[in-house]
GROMACS .gro file of C-alpha atoms in nm:
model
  338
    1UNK     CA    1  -0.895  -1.284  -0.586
    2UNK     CA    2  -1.049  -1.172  -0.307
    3UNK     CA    3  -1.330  -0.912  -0.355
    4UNK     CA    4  -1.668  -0.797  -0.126
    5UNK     CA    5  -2.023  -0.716  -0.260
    6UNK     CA    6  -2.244  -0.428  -0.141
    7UNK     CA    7  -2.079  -0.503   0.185
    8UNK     CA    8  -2.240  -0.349   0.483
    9UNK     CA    9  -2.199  -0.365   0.833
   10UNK     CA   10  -2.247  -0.163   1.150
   11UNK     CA   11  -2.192  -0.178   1.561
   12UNK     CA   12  -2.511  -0.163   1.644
   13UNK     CA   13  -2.655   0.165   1.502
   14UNK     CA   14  -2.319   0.282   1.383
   15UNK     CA   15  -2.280   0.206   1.012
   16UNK     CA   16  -1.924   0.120   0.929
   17UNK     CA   17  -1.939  -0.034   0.606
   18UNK     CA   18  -2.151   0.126   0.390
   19UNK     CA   19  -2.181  -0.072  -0.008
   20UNK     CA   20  -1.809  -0.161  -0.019
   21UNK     CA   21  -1.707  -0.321  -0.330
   22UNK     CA   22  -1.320  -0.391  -0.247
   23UNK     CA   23  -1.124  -0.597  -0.482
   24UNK     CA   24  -0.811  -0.772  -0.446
   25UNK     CA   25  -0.599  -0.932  -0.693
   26UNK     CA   26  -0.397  -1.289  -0.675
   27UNK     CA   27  -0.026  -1.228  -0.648
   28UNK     CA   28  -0.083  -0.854  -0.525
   29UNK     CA   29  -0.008  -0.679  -0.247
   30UNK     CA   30  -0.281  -0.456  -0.208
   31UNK     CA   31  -0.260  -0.150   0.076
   32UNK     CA   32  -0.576  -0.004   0.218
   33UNK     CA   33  -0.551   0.380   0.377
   34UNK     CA   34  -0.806   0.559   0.515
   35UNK     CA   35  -0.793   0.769   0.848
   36UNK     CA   36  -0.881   0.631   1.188
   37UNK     CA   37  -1.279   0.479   1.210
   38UNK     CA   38  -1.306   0.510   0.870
   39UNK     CA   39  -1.341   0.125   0.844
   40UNK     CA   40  -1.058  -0.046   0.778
   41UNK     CA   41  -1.018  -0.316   1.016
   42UNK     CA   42  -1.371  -0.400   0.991
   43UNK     CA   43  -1.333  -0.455   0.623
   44UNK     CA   44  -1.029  -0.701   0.658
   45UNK     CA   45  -1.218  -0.914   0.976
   46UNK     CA   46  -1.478  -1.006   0.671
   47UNK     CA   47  -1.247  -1.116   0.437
   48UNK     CA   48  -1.149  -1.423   0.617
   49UNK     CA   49  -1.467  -1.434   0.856
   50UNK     CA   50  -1.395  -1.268   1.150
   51UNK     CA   51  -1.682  -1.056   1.112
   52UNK     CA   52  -1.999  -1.147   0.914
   53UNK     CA   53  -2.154  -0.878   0.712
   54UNK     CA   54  -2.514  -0.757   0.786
   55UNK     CA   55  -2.564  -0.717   0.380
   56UNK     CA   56  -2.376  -0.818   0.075
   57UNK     CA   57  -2.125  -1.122   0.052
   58UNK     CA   58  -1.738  -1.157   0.040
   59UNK     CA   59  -1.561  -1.365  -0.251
   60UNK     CA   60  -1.246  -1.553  -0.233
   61UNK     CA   61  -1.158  -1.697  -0.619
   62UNK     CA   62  -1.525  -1.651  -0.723
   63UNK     CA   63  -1.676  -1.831  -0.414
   64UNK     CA   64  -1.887  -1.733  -0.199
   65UNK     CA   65  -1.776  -1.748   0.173
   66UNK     CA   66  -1.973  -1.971   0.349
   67UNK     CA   67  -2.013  -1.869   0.782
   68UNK     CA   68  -2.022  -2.254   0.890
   69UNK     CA   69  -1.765  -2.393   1.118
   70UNK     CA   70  -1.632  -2.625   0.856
   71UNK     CA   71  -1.660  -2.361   0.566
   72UNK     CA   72  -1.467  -2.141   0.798
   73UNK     CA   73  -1.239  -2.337   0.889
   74UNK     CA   74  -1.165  -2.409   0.553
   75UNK     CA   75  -1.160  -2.060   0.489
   76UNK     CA   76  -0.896  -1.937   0.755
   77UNK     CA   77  -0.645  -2.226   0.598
   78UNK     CA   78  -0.662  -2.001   0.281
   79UNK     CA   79  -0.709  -1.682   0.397
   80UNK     CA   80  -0.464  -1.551   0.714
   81UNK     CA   81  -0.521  -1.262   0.937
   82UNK     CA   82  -0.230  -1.069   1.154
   83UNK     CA   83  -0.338  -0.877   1.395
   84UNK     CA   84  -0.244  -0.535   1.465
   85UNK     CA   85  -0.132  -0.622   1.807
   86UNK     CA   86   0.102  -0.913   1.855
   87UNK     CA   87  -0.033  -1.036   2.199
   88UNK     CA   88  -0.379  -1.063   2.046
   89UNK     CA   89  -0.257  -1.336   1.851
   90UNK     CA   90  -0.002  -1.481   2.066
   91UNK     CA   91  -0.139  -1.757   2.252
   92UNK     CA   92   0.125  -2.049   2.316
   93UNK     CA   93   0.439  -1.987   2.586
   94UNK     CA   94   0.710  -2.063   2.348
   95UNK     CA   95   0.818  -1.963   1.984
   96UNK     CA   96   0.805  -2.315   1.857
   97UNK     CA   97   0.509  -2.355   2.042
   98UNK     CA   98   0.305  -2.092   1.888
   99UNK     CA   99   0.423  -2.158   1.485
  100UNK     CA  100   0.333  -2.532   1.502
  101UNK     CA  101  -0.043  -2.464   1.665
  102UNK     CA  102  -0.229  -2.400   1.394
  103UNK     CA  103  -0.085  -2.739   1.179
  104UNK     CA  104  -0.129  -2.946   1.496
  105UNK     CA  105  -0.506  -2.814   1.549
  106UNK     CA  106  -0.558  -2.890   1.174
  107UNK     CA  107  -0.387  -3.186   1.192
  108UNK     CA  108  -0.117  -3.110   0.940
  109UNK     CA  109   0.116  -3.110   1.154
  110UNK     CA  110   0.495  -3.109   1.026
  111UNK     CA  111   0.841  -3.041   1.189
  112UNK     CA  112   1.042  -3.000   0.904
  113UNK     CA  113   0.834  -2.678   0.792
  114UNK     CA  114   0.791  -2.508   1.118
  115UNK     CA  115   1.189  -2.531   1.126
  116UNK     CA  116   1.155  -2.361   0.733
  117UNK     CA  117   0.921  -2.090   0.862
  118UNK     CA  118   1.136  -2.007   1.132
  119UNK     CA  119   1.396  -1.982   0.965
  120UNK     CA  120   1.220  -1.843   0.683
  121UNK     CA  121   1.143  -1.527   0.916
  122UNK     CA  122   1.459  -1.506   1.100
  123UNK     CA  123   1.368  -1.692   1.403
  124UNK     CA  124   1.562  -1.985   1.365
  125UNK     CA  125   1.742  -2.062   1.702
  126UNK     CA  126   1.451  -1.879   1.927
  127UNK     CA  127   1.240  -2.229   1.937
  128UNK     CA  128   1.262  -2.238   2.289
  129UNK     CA  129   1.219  -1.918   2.361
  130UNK     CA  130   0.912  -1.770   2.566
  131UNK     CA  131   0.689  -1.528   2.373
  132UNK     CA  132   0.643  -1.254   2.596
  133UNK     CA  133   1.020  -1.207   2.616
  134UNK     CA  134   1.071  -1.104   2.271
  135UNK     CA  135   1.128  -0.761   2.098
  136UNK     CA  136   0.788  -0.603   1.941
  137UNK     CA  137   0.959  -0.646   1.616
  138UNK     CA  138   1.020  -1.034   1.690
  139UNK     CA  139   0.663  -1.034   1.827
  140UNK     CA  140   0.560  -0.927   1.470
  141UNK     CA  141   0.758  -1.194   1.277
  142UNK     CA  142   0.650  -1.423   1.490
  143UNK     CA  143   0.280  -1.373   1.398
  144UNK     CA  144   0.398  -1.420   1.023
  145UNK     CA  145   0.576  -1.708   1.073
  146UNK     CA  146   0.242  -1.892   1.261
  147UNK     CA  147   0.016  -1.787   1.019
  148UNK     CA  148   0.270  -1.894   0.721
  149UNK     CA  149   0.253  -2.264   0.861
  150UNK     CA  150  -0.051  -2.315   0.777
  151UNK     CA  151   0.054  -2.224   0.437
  152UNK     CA  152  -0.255  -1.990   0.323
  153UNK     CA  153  -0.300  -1.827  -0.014
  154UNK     CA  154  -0.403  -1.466   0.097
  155UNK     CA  155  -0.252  -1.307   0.449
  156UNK     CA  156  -0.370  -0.969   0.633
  157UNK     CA  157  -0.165  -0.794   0.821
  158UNK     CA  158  -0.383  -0.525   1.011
  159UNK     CA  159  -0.082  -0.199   1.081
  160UNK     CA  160   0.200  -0.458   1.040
  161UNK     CA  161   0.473  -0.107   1.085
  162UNK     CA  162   0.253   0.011   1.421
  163UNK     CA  163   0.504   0.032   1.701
  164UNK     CA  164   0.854  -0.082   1.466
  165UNK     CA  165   1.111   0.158   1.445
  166UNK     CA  166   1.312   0.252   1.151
  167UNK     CA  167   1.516  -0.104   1.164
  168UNK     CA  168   1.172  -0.306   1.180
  169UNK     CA  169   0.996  -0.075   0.904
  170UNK     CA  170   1.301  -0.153   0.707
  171UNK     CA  171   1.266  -0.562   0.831
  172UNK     CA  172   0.868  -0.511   0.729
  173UNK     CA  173   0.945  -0.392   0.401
  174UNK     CA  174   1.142  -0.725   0.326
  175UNK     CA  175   0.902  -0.977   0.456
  176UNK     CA  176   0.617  -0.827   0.269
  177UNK     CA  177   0.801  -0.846  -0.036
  178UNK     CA  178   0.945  -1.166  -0.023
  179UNK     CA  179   0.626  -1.288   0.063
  180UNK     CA  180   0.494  -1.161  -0.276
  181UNK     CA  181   0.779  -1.371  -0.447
  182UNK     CA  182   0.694  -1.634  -0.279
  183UNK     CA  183   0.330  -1.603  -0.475
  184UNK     CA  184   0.132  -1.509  -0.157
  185UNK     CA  185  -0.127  -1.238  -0.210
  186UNK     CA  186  -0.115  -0.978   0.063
  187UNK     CA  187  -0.372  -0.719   0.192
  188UNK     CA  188  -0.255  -0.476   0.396
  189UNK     CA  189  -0.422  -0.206   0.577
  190UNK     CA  190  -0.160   0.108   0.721
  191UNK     CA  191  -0.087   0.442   0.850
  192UNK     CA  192   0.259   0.438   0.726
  193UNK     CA  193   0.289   0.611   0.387
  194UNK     CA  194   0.618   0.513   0.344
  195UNK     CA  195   0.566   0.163   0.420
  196UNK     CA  196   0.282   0.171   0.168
  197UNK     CA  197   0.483   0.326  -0.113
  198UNK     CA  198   0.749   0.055  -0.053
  199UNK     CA  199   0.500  -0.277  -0.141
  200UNK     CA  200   0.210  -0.173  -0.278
  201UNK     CA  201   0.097  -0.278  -0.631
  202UNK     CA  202  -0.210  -0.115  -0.610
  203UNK     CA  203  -0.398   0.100  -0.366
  204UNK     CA  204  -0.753   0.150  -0.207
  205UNK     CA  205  -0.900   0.463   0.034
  206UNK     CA  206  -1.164   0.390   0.219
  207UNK     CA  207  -1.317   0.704   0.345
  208UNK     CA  208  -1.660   0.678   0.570
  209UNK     CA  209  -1.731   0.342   0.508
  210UNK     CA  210  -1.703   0.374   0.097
  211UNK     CA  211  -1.417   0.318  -0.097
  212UNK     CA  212  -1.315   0.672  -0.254
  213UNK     CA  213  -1.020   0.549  -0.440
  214UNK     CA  214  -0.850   0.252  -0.637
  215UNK     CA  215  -0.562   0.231  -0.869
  216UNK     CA  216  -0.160   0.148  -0.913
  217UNK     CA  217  -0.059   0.523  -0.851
  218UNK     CA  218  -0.182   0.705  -0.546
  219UNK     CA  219  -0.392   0.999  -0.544
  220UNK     CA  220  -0.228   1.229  -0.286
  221UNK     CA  221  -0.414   1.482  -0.310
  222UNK     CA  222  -0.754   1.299  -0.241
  223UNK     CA  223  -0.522   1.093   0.027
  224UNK     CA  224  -0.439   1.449   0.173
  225UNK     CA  225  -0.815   1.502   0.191
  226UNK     CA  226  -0.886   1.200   0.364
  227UNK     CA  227  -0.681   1.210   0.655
  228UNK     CA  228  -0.402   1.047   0.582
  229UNK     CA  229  -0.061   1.156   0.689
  230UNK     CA  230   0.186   1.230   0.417
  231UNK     CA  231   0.470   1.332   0.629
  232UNK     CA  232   0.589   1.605   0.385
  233UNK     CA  233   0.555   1.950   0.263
  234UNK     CA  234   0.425   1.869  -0.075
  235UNK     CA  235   0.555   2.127  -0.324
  236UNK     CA  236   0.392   2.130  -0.675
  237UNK     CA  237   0.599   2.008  -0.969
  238UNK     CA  238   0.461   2.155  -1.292
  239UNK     CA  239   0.610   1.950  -1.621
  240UNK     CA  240   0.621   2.138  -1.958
  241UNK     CA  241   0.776   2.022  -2.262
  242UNK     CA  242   0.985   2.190  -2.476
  243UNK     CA  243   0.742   2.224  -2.800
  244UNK     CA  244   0.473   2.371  -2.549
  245UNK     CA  245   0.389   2.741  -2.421
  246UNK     CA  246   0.606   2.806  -2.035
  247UNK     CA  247   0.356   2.912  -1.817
  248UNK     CA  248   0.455   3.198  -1.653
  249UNK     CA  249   0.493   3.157  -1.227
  250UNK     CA  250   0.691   3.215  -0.897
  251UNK     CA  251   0.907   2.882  -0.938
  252UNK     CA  252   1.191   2.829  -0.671
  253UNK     CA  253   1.368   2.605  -0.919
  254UNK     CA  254   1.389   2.524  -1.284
  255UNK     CA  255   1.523   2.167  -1.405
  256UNK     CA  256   1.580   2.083  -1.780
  257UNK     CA  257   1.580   1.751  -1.944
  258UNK     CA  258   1.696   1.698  -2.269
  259UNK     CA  259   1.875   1.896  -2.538
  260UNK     CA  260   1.528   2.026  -2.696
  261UNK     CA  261   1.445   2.164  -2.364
  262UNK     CA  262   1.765   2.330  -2.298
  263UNK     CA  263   1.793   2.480  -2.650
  264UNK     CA  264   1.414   2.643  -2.596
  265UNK     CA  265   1.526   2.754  -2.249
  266UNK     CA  266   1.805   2.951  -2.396
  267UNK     CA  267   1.624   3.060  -2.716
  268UNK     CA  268   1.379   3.211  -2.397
  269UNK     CA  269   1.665   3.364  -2.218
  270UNK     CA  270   1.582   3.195  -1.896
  271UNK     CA  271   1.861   2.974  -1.678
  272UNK     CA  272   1.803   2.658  -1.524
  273UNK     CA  273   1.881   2.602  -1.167
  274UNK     CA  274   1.867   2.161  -1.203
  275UNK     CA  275   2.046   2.061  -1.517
  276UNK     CA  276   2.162   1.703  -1.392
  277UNK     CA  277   2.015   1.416  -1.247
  278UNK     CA  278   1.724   1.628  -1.336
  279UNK     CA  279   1.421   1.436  -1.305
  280UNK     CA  280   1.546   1.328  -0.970
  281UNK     CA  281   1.669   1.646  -0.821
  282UNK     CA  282   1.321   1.807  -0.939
  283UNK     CA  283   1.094   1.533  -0.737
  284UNK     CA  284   1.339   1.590  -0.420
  285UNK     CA  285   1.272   2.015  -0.434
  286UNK     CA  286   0.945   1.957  -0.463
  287UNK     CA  287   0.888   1.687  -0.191
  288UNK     CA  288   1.036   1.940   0.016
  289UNK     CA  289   0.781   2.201  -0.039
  290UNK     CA  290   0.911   2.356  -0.326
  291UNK     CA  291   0.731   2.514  -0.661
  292UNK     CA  292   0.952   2.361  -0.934
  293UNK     CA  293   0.912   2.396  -1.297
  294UNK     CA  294   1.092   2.065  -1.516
  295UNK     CA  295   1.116   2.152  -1.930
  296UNK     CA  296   1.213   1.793  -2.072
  297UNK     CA  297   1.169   1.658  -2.429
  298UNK     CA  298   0.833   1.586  -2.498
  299UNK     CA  299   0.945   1.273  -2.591
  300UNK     CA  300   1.035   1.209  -2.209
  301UNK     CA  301   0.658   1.345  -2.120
  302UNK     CA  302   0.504   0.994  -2.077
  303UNK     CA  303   0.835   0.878  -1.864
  304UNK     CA  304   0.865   1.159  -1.655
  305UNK     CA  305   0.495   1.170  -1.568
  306UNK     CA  306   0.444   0.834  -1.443
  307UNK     CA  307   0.771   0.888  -1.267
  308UNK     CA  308   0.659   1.191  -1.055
  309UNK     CA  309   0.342   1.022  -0.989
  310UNK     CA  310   0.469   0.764  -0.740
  311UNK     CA  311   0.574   1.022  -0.521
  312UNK     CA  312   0.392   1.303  -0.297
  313UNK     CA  313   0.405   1.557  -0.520
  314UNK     CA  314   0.133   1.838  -0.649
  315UNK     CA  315   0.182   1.743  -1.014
  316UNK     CA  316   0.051   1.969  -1.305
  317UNK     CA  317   0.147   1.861  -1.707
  318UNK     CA  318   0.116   2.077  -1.977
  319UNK     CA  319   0.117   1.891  -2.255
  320UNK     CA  320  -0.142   2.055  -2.503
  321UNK     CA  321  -0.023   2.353  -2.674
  322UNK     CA  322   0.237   2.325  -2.982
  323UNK     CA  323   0.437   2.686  -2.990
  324UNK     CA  324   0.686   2.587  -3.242
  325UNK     CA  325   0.614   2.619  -3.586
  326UNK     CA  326   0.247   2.814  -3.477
  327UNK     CA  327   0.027   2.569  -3.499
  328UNK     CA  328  -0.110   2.646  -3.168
  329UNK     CA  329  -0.130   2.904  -2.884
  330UNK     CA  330  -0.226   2.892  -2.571
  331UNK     CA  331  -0.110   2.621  -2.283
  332UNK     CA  332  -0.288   2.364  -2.132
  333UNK     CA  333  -0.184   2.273  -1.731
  334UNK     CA  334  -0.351   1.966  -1.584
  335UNK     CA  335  -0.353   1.877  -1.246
  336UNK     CA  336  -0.277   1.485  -1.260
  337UNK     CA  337  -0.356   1.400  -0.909
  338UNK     CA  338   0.021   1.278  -0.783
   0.00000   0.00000   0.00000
């Protein structure tokens, strides 16, 4: 793992780190979001020693880094960093050129895996080729493919989707993960929400220097909060089940999962505009801005909650009041932070 201590750090009197205790696991891709200055590049230049923190330490696997040039050195074989910008990390004239620096500078210099990496990133057949004639998109993989022949453990990729269209998001998306397969561990700081929600396994929000959030699921309301794009309406999707009081509201839709629900819907007189693909169809209205009430089993409550939570979504569950057979009265609507 790679994790920081009480990290602090600042541009001369501007404190930009401020006691960050990041985390990231082996095998993981972890995705850091925060708006822009709230610290994000700064925090990835310390994890493989671009930067060198005023106060506190960084970790990789339990060590401690250590700022000479040979503990660096040692460091940067293990730990990669890709740049934001492609031509800030571009520094030989041709393709083949470029991926088979590092290994030569190292000494570990071998043809037979340059060829692999290449290939391995879809650049097989542009060895000959001058860098600043390819796409931004080639640009990118190109970056990958030099820092994946020196073979590290960990790689960061600062805005990897920044200037890709919808082809190279989609291109992105399948590098990261195949990456992960491969066993690297990737930390990944972005803009891109979408990208994010493709490869993440778990999420941090770095907000002002601090880290305001960690976990598997996003928080999008306190992702909303801290600047960072969503690119939809956001509608709220309240989840009741059947055995539990139905609050009363202005919904655009109702969905229904499950015979339970459908018979307590009927015994209630009310009609259900989403009756199929339910769960689905629900999550879609309410991405789109709607207010959408889903009755499903409460059986179902666990599956359909952790469901709803991966996307943007205002979610409220109310899953504390019994109305059948009188034990209770009353409802109980949580906000669960999705």
């Amino acid at each position: 793992m790679i994790e920081t201590v009480d990290l602090w750090f600042s541009y001369r009197d501007r404190e930009v780190l401020r006691g960050v205790n990041f985390l990231a696991e082996k095998g993981e891709v972890t995705v850091l979001l925060g708006r822009n200055g709230a610290g994000k590049s700064t925090l990835l230049m310390h994890l493989n020693g671009l930067l060198k923190p005023k106060r506190g330490e960084v970790r990789v696997d339990g060590k401690r880094v250590d700022y000479s040039r040979k503990g660096l050195i040692e460091l940067r074989k293990r730990v990669a960093f890709v740049f934001q910008n492609p031509d800030d990390q571009i520094i030989a004239p041709t393709v083949w050129q470029e991926v088979a620096f590092g290994p030569q500078n190292v000494g570990e210099y071998d043809e037979s895996a340059v060829s692999e990496v290449l290939k391995e990133m879809g650049l097989d057949g542009y060895e000959s080729r001058l860098c600043n004639t390819l796409s931004g998109g080639e640009k990118k993989r190109l970056t990958i493919a030099s820092v994946l022949a020196m073979n590290p453990d960990y790689i960061i990729m600062d805005e990897p989707t920044a200037g890709l269209d919808g082809f190279g998001l989609r291109d992105m998306v399948e590098v990261v993960r195949k990456l992960r397969n491969d066993g690297k561990s990737l930390i990944i700081s972005t803009h891109d929400l979408d990208f994010a929600m493709e490869v993440a396994d778990r999420f941090v929000i770095l907000d002002g220097g601090r880290i305001v959030f960690e976990g598997e699921h996003l928080d999008f309301d306190l992702a909303e909060r801290c600047g960072i794009r969503l690119g939809y309406l956001r509608g709220t999707l309240t989840v009741v089940p059947h055995d539990c009081q139905i609050p009363d509201g202005d919904f655009d839709f109702v969905a229904v999962m499950g015979k339970s629900a459908r018979e307590r819907l009927a015994s209630l007189g009310m009609e259900a505009d989403i009756t199929s693909a339910s769960l689905e169809r629900a999550i879609l209205r309410a991405i789109s801005g709607n207010s959408v009430l889903l009755v499903c089993s409460r059986s179902m409550l666990g599956v359909v909650e952790r469901e709803a939570r991966n996307f943007p979504v205002r979610l409220k569950v109310a899953d504390g009041s019994e109305v059948e057979g009188g034990a209770k009265s009353g409802q109980l609507l949580a906000d669960r932070g999705g």
